[in-house]
């Protein structure tokens, strides 16, 4: 499992509009389901953990892509919120 795989999956999502449609449900209800994203990544051949997914999106210095901006626009999702554990102690 690796940060590199999570970054590669992020890039893969941004190139594949069909995969973007599969990602949308993991950004619903104001919470990012990083564990779900890691499972989707695994099914797509990218092996990384929920925490590694969080690091790539939340801690990364990379700018958000247009697709990623859509997912977090309007305040519906905050990058610190996620299923699988966070600073608020949320699990899911």
C-alpha positions as protocol buffer text, in pm:
chain_id: "A"
residue {
  index: 1
  type: UNK
  ca { x: 0 y: 0 z: 0 }
}
residue {
  index: 2
  type: UNK
  ca { x: 135 y: 338 z: -81 }
}
residue {
  index: 3
  type: UNK
  ca { x: 86 y: 708 z: -117 }
}
residue {
  index: 4
  type: UNK
  ca { x: 213 y: 673 z: -473 }
}
residue {
  index: 5
  type: UNK
  ca { x: -71 y: 433 z: -557 }
}
residue {
  index: 6
  type: UNK
  ca { x: -323 y: 677 z: -406 }
}
residue {
  index: 7
  type: UNK
  ca { x: -176 y: 964 z: -610 }
}
residue {
  index: 8
  type: UNK
  ca { x: -184 y: 752 z: -924 }
}
residue {
  index: 9
  type: UNK
  ca { x: -548 y: 663 z: -856 }
}
residue {
  index: 10
  type: UNK
  ca { x: -630 y: 1033 z: -811 }
}
residue {
  index: 11
  type: UNK
  ca { x: -472 y: 1106 z: -1150 }
}
residue {
  index: 12
  type: UNK
  ca { x: -652 y: 808 z: -1304 }
}
residue {
  index: 13
  type: UNK
  ca { x: -988 y: 940 z: -1176 }
}
residue {
  index: 14
  type: UNK
  ca { x: -919 y: 1281 z: -1325 }
}
residue {
  index: 15
  type: UNK
  ca { x: -855 y: 1125 z: -1668 }
}
residue {
  index: 16
  type: UNK
  ca { x: -1154 y: 886 z: -1668 }
}
residue {
  index: 17
  type: UNK
  ca { x: -1500 y: 1044 z: -1677 }
}
residue {
  index: 18
  type: UNK
  ca { x: -1664 y: 703 z: -1631 }
}
residue {
  index: 19
  type: UNK
  ca { x: -1470 y: 650 z: -1309 }
}
residue {
  index: 20
  type: UNK
  ca { x: -1559 y: 1001 z: -1191 }
}
residue {
  index: 21
  type: UNK
  ca { x: -1924 y: 897 z: -1190 }
}
residue {
  index: 22
  type: UNK
  ca { x: -1834 y: 606 z: -961 }
}
residue {
  index: 23
  type: UNK
  ca { x: -1645 y: 838 z: -725 }
}
residue {
  index: 24
  type: UNK
  ca { x: -1931 y: 1085 z: -669 }
}
residue {
  index: 25
  type: UNK
  ca { x: -2116 y: 875 z: -405 }
}
residue {
  index: 26
  type: UNK
  ca { x: -1802 y: 870 z: -189 }
}
residue {
  index: 27
  type: UNK
  ca { x: -1833 y: 1251 z: -156 }
}
residue {
  index: 28
  type: UNK
  ca { x: -2192 y: 1268 z: -32 }
}
residue {
  index: 29
  type: UNK
  ca { x: -2359 y: 1377 z: 287 }
}
residue {
  index: 30
  type: UNK
  ca { x: -2079 y: 1618 z: 374 }
}
residue {
  index: 31
  type: UNK
  ca { x: -1836 y: 1334 z: 438 }
}
residue {
  index: 32
  type: UNK
  ca { x: -1566 y: 1182 z: 220 }
}
residue {
  index: 33
  type: UNK
  ca { x: -1564 y: 802 z: 242 }
}
residue {
  index: 34
  type: UNK
  ca { x: -1189 y: 742 z: 212 }
}
residue {
  index: 35
  type: UNK
  ca { x: -1229 y: 371 z: 293 }
}
residue {
  index: 36
  type: UNK
  ca { x: -1473 y: 343 z: 3 }
}
residue {
  index: 37
  type: UNK
  ca { x: -1232 y: 528 z: -223 }
}
residue {
  index: 38
  type: UNK
  ca { x: -954 y: 287 z: -122 }
}
residue {
  index: 39
  type: UNK
  ca { x: -1181 y: -8 z: -205 }
}
residue {
  index: 40
  type: UNK
  ca { x: -1267 y: 145 z: -544 }
}
residue {
  index: 41
  type: UNK
  ca { x: -897 y: 206 z: -602 }
}
residue {
  index: 42
  type: UNK
  ca { x: -821 y: -156 z: -521 }
}
residue {
  index: 43
  type: UNK
  ca { x: -1083 y: -274 z: -771 }
}
residue {
  index: 44
  type: UNK
  ca { x: -912 y: -49 z: -1027 }
}
residue {
  index: 45
  type: UNK
  ca { x: -567 y: -193 z: -954 }
}
residue {
  index: 46
  type: UNK
  ca { x: -440 y: 72 z: -708 }
}
residue {
  index: 47
  type: UNK
  ca { x: -351 y: -57 z: -361 }
}
residue {
  index: 48
  type: UNK
  ca { x: -367 y: 208 z: -86 }
}
residue {
  index: 49
  type: UNK
  ca { x: -531 y: 263 z: 252 }
}
residue {
  index: 50
  type: UNK
  ca { x: -804 y: 505 z: 354 }
}
residue {
  index: 51
  type: UNK
  ca { x: -545 y: 709 z: 541 }
}
residue {
  index: 52
  type: UNK
  ca { x: -325 y: 727 z: 232 }
}
residue {
  index: 53
  type: UNK
  ca { x: -625 y: 848 z: 30 }
}
residue {
  index: 54
  type: UNK
  ca { x: -688 y: 1115 z: 295 }
}
residue {
  index: 55
  type: UNK
  ca { x: -326 y: 1224 z: 283 }
}
residue {
  index: 56
  type: UNK
  ca { x: -334 y: 1261 z: -95 }
}
residue {
  index: 57
  type: UNK
  ca { x: -649 y: 1475 z: -89 }
}
residue {
  index: 58
  type: UNK
  ca { x: -615 y: 1658 z: 242 }
}
residue {
  index: 59
  type: UNK
  ca { x: -245 y: 1694 z: 305 }
}
residue {
  index: 60
  type: UNK
  ca { x: -122 y: 1713 z: -53 }
}
residue {
  index: 61
  type: UNK
  ca { x: 16 y: 2042 z: -182 }
}
residue {
  index: 62
  type: UNK
  ca { x: -135 y: 1963 z: -523 }
}
residue {
  index: 63
  type: UNK
  ca { x: -412 y: 2192 z: -642 }
}
residue {
  index: 64
  type: UNK
  ca { x: -757 y: 2043 z: -673 }
}
residue {
  index: 65
  type: UNK
  ca { x: -865 y: 1958 z: -1025 }
}
residue {
  index: 66
  type: UNK
  ca { x: -1189 y: 2095 z: -1168 }
}
residue {
  index: 67
  type: UNK
  ca { x: -1360 y: 1763 z: -1090 }
}
residue {
  index: 68
  type: UNK
  ca { x: -1233 y: 1767 z: -730 }
}
residue {
  index: 69
  type: UNK
  ca { x: -1345 y: 2127 z: -689 }
}
residue {
  index: 70
  type: UNK
  ca { x: -1693 y: 2022 z: -799 }
}
residue {
  index: 71
  type: UNK
  ca { x: -1695 y: 1752 z: -533 }
}
residue {
  index: 72
  type: UNK
  ca { x: -1611 y: 1994 z: -252 }
}
residue {
  index: 73
  type: UNK
  ca { x: -1781 y: 2311 z: -379 }
}
residue {
  index: 74
  type: UNK
  ca { x: -2063 y: 2473 z: -192 }
}
residue {
  index: 75
  type: UNK
  ca { x: -1933 y: 2357 z: 143 }
}
residue {
  index: 76
  type: UNK
  ca { x: -2110 y: 2022 z: 110 }
}
residue {
  index: 77
  type: UNK
  ca { x: -1788 y: 1832 z: 177 }
}
residue {
  index: 78
  type: UNK
  ca { x: -1496 y: 1940 z: 386 }
}
residue {
  index: 79
  type: UNK
  ca { x: -1170 y: 1761 z: 317 }
}
residue {
  index: 80
  type: UNK
  ca { x: -1111 y: 1694 z: 685 }
}
residue {
  index: 81
  type: UNK
  ca { x: -1437 y: 1494 z: 709 }
}
residue {
  index: 82
  type: UNK
  ca { x: -1412 y: 1129 z: 623 }
}
residue {
  index: 83
  type: UNK
  ca { x: -1533 y: 784 z: 709 }
}
residue {
  index: 84
  type: UNK
  ca { x: -1264 y: 564 z: 851 }
}
residue {
  index: 85
  type: UNK
  ca { x: -1150 y: 805 z: 1123 }
}
residue {
  index: 86
  type: UNK
  ca { x: -1070 y: 1175 z: 1154 }
}
residue {
  index: 87
  type: UNK
  ca { x: -990 y: 1454 z: 1393 }
}
residue {
  index: 88
  type: UNK
  ca { x: -1353 y: 1457 z: 1502 }
}
residue {
  index: 89
  type: UNK
  ca { x: -1331 y: 1088 z: 1594 }
}
residue {
  index: 90
  type: UNK
  ca { x: -1588 y: 989 z: 1337 }
}
residue {
  index: 91
  type: UNK
  ca { x: -1583 y: 632 z: 1212 }
}
residue {
  index: 92
  type: UNK
  ca { x: -1795 y: 458 z: 962 }
}
